[in-house]
XYZ file of C-alpha atoms in Angstrom:
328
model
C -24.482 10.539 -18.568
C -20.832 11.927 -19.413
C -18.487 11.173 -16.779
C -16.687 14.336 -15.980
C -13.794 12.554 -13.762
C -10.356 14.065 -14.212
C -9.316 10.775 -15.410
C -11.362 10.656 -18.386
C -8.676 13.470 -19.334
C -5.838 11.488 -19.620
C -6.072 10.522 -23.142
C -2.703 8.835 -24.657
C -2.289 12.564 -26.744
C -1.797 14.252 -23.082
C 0.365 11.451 -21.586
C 2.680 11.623 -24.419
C 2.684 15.524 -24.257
C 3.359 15.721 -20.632
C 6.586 13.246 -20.905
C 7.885 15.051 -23.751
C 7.548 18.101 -22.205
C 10.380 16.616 -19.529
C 12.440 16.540 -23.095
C 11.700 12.546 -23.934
C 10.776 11.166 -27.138
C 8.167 9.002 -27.185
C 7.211 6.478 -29.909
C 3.800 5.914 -29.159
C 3.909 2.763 -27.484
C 1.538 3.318 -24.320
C 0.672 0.186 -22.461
C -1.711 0.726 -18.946
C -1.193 -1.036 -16.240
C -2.571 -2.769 -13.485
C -3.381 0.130 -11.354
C -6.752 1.599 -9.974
C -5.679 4.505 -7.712
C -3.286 6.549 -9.815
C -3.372 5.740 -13.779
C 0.048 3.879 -14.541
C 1.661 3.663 -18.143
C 4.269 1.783 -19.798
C 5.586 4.153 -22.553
C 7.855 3.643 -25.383
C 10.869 5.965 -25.652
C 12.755 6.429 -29.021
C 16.363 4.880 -28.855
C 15.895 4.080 -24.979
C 14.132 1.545 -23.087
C 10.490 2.171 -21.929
C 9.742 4.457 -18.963
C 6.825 3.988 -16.615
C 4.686 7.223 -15.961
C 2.687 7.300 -12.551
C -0.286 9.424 -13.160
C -1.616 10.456 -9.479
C -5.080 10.632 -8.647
C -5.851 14.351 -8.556
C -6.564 15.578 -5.555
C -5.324 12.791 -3.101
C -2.055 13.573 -1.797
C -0.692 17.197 -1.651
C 2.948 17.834 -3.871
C 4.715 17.814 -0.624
C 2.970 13.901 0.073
C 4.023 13.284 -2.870
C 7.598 14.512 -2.570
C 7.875 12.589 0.119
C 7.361 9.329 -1.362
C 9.836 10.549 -3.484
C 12.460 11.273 -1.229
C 12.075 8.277 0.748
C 12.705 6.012 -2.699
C 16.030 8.417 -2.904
C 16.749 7.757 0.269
C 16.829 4.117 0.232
C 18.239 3.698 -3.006
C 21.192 5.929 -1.596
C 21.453 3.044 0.885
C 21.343 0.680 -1.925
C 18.165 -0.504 -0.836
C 16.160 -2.452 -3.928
C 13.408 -0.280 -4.585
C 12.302 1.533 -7.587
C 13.045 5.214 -7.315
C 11.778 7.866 -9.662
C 13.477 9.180 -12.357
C 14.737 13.274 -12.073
C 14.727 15.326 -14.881
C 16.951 19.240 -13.941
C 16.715 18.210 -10.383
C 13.038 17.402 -10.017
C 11.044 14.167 -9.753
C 7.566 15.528 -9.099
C 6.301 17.107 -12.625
C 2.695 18.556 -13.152
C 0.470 18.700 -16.035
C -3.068 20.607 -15.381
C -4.589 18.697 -13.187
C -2.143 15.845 -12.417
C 1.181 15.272 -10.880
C 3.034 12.580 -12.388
C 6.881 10.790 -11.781
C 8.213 8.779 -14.116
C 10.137 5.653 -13.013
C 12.583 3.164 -14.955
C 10.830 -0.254 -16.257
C 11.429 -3.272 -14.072
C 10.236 -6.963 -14.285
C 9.939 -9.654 -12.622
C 8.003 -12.436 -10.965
C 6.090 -12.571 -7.214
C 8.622 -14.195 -4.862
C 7.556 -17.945 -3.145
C 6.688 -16.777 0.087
C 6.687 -20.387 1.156
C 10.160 -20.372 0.415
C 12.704 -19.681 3.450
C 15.008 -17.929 1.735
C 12.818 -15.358 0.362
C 11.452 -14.668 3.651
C 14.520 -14.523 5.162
C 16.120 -12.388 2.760
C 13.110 -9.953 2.824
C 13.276 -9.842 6.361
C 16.827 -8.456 6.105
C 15.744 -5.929 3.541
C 12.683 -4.832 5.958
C 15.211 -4.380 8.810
C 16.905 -2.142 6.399
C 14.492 -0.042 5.004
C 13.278 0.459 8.905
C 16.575 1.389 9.647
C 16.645 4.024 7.122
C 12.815 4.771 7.857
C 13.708 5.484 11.724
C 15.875 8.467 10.435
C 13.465 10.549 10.617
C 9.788 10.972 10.393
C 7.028 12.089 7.615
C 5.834 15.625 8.068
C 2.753 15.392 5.231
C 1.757 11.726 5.353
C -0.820 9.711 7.310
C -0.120 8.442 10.451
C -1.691 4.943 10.940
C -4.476 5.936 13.840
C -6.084 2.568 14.763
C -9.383 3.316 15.991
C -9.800 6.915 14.499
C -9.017 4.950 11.159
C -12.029 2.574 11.707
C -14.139 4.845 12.416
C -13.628 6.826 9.245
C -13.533 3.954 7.683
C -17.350 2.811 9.011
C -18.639 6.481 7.933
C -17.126 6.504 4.644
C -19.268 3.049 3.670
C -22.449 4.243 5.425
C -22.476 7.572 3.606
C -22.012 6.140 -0.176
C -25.431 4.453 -0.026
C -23.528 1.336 -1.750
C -24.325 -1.254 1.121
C -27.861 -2.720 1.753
C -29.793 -0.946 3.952
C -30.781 -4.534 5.819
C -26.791 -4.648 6.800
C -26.727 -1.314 8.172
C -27.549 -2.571 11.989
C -25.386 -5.490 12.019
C -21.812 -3.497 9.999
C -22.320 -0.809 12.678
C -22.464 -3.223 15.780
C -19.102 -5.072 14.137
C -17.820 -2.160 13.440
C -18.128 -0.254 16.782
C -16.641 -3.603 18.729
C -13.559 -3.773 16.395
C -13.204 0.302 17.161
C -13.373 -0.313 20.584
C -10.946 -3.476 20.486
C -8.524 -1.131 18.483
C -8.817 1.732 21.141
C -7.641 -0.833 23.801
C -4.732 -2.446 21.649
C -3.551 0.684 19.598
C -2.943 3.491 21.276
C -1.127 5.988 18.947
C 0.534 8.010 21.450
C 2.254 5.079 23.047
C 3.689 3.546 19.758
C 6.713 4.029 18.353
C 6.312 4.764 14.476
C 8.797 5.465 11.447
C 8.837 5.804 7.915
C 7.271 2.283 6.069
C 6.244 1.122 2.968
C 2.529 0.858 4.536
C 1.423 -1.958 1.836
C 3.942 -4.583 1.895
C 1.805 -7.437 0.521
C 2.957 -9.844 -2.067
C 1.727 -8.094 -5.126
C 4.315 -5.134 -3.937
C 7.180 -7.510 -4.366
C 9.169 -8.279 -7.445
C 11.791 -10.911 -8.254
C 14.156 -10.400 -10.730
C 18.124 -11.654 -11.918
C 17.556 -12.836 -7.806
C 16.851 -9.325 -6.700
C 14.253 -8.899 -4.309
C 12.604 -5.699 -5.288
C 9.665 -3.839 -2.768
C 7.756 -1.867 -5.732
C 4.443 0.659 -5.630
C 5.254 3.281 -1.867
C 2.405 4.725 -3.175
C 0.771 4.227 0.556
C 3.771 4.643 2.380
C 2.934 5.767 5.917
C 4.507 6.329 9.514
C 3.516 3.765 11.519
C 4.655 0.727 13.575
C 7.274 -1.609 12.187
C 4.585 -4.258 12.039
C 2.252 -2.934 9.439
C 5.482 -3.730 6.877
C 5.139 -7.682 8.466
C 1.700 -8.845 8.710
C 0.787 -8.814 5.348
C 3.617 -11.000 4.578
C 2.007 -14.065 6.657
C -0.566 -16.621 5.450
C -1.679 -20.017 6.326
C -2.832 -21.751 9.479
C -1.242 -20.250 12.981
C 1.568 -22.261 13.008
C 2.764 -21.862 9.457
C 2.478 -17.717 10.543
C 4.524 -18.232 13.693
C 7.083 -20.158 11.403
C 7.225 -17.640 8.377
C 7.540 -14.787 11.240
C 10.522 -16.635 13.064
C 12.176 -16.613 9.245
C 11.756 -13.303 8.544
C 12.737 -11.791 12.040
C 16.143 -13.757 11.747
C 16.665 -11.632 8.700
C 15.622 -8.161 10.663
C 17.502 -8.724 13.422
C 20.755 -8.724 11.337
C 20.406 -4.646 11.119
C 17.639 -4.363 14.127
C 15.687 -5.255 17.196
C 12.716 -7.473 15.503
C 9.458 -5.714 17.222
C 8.088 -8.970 18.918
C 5.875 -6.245 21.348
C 3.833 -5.209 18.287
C 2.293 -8.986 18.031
C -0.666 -7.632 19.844
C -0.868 -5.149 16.678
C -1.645 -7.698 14.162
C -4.944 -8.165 14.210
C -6.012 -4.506 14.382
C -3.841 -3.541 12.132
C -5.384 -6.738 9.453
C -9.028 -5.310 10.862
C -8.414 -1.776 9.529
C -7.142 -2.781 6.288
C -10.497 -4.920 5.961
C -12.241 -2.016 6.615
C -10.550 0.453 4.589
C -10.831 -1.715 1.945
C -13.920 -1.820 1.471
C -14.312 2.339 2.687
C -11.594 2.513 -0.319
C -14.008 0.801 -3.105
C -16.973 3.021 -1.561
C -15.021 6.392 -1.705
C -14.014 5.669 -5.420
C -17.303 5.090 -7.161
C -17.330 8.366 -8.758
C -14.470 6.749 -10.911
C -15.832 4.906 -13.609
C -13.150 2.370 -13.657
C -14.318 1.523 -10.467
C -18.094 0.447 -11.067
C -16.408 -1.126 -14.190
C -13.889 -3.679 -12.324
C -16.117 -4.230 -9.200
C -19.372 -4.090 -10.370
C -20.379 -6.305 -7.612
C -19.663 -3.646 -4.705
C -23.789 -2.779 -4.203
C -24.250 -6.223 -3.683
C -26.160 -8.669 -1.094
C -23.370 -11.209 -1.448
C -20.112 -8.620 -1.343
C -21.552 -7.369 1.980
C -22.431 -11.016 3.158
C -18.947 -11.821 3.151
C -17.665 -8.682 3.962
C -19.747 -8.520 7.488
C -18.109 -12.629 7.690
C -14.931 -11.290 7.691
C -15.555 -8.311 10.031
C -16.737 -11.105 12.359
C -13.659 -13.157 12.115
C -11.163 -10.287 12.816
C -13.493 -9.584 15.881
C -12.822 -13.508 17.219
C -8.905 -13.142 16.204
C -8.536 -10.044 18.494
C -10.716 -11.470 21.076
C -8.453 -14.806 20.904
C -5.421 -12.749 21.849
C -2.338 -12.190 19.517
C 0.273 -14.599 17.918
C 2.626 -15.300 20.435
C 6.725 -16.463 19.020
C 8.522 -18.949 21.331
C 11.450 -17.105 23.581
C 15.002 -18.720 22.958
């Protein structure tokens, strides 16, 4: 069977023709990247360095989503913020090219930061404080609020319609996920939070070191929400070695802000929907054939196995109560 997704399109002939139509050259170096979502390309430009086109998955995010994500880069860089902002061409940063919008960006390298390290932590908690300084200017008007509960639920329906998960999990991925709903109705309550512009997916993989600049790459998901959903991902280890990396990286925040110490309680939910939306994410992109390509396991016994394990353990974190920092 042909696959008729719009990404099957985007042969190397139309990613060349779409950047030169923004009046580069290109020398017909195209490299893809590490990127499932959108389609991402390193591309060779005669007598300059390479650009990076961002491809965006058709039909996802609406041009003014998009030109938000854009502004926000702007934004920050403005404030001298390290972040990779898009490139504009006569004003413009958001081009189209029947049926995608795409952005181009400058090339950067670099390494993943030691998270281990102090230093780093410390010195991306200042750079957090500032980007949530600059995100609590004002708000998004066309892109997701973080929801809590509402999330989940979507979430659940989204894996239960695509007919990729056993049938003999069914009974116990809607009891887990109908107790971590209702934990995340008690803990999150959306109206009672105080959001602002973030990143939204601030994990490790989104970070780039380079010539000792800290660099927060790939707003693709950025999001208003609480200040915490730019923090948790940052944590790993046992407990203790969370409360410790935490107490680093809110001596950097509090250089430029308050550190938000009452969103503790959020951390768990907030780790529970991403576990969920995770795997509602995989489910929701089947249709894609790089998808059944690079996780071929999804339909699985064992994916779903460890999936409802995990569900499980999120449900005993946020019935254990939330990370607690010691009071000075």
């Amino acid at each position: 069977m042909i696959s008729t997704h719009p990404y099957t399109q985007l042969t190397p002939e139309c990613v060349m023709d779409a950047i030169e139509a923004q009046g580069f050259i290109c020398d017909a170096r195209i490299f893809p990247l590490n990127s499932y979502e959108n389609r991402v390309y390193q591309v060779g430009i005669e007598d300059q360095q390479p650009l990076i086109a961002k491809f965006y998955r058709p039909g996802r995010w609406s041009r003014e989503a998009i030109q938000e994500e854009h502004d926000f880069l702007l934004e920050l860089q403005a404030e001298d913020l390290p972040v990779v902002a898009p490139i504009a061409v006569n004003d413009q940063t958001l081009f189209f090219s029947d049926p995608f919008f795409f952005a181009l960006f400058p090339r950067r390298g670099g390494q993943a930061p030691e998270l281990s390290s102090d230093d780093d932590l410390e010195l991306l908690g200042r750079w957090l404080g500032r980007l949530h300084q600059v995100g609590a200017n004002s708000a998004f008007k066309h892109r997701p609020q973080i929801q809590g509960a509402a999330d989940m639920a979507l979430a659940c329906e989204q894996v239960l319609r695509s007919g990729l998960m056993p049938v003999d999990y069914h009974a116990s991925y809607e009891s887990l996920a109908t107790a971590l709903t209702d934990w995340a109705g008690k803990l999150y309550r959306p109206d009672e939070i105080q959001t602002l512009r973030l990143h939204g997916d601030l994990h490790p993989g989104n970070l780039l070191l380079r010539d000792e600049t800290l660099y927060m790459v790939d707003f693709d998901d950025c999001v208003q929400g609480p200040a915490m959903q730019d923090i948790w991902m940052l944590l790993s280890g046992s407990e203790q070695e969370q409360r410790q990396q935490l107490l680093v990286i809110k001596e950097g925040y509090e250089m430029f802000r308050p550190f938000p110490q009452h969103e503790l309680a959020l951390m768990e939910v907030l780790r529970s929907l991403r576990v969920m939306k995770y795997a509602a994410w995989l489910c929701s992109r089947w249709d894609d054939p790089a998808f059944p390509a690079a996780f071929p396991w999804l339909d699985s016994h064992r994916f779903w196995s460890e999936h409802i394990i995990l569900l499980r353990e999120q449900l005993a974190a946020l019935q254990e109560g939330p990370l607690v920092l010691p009071r000075f």
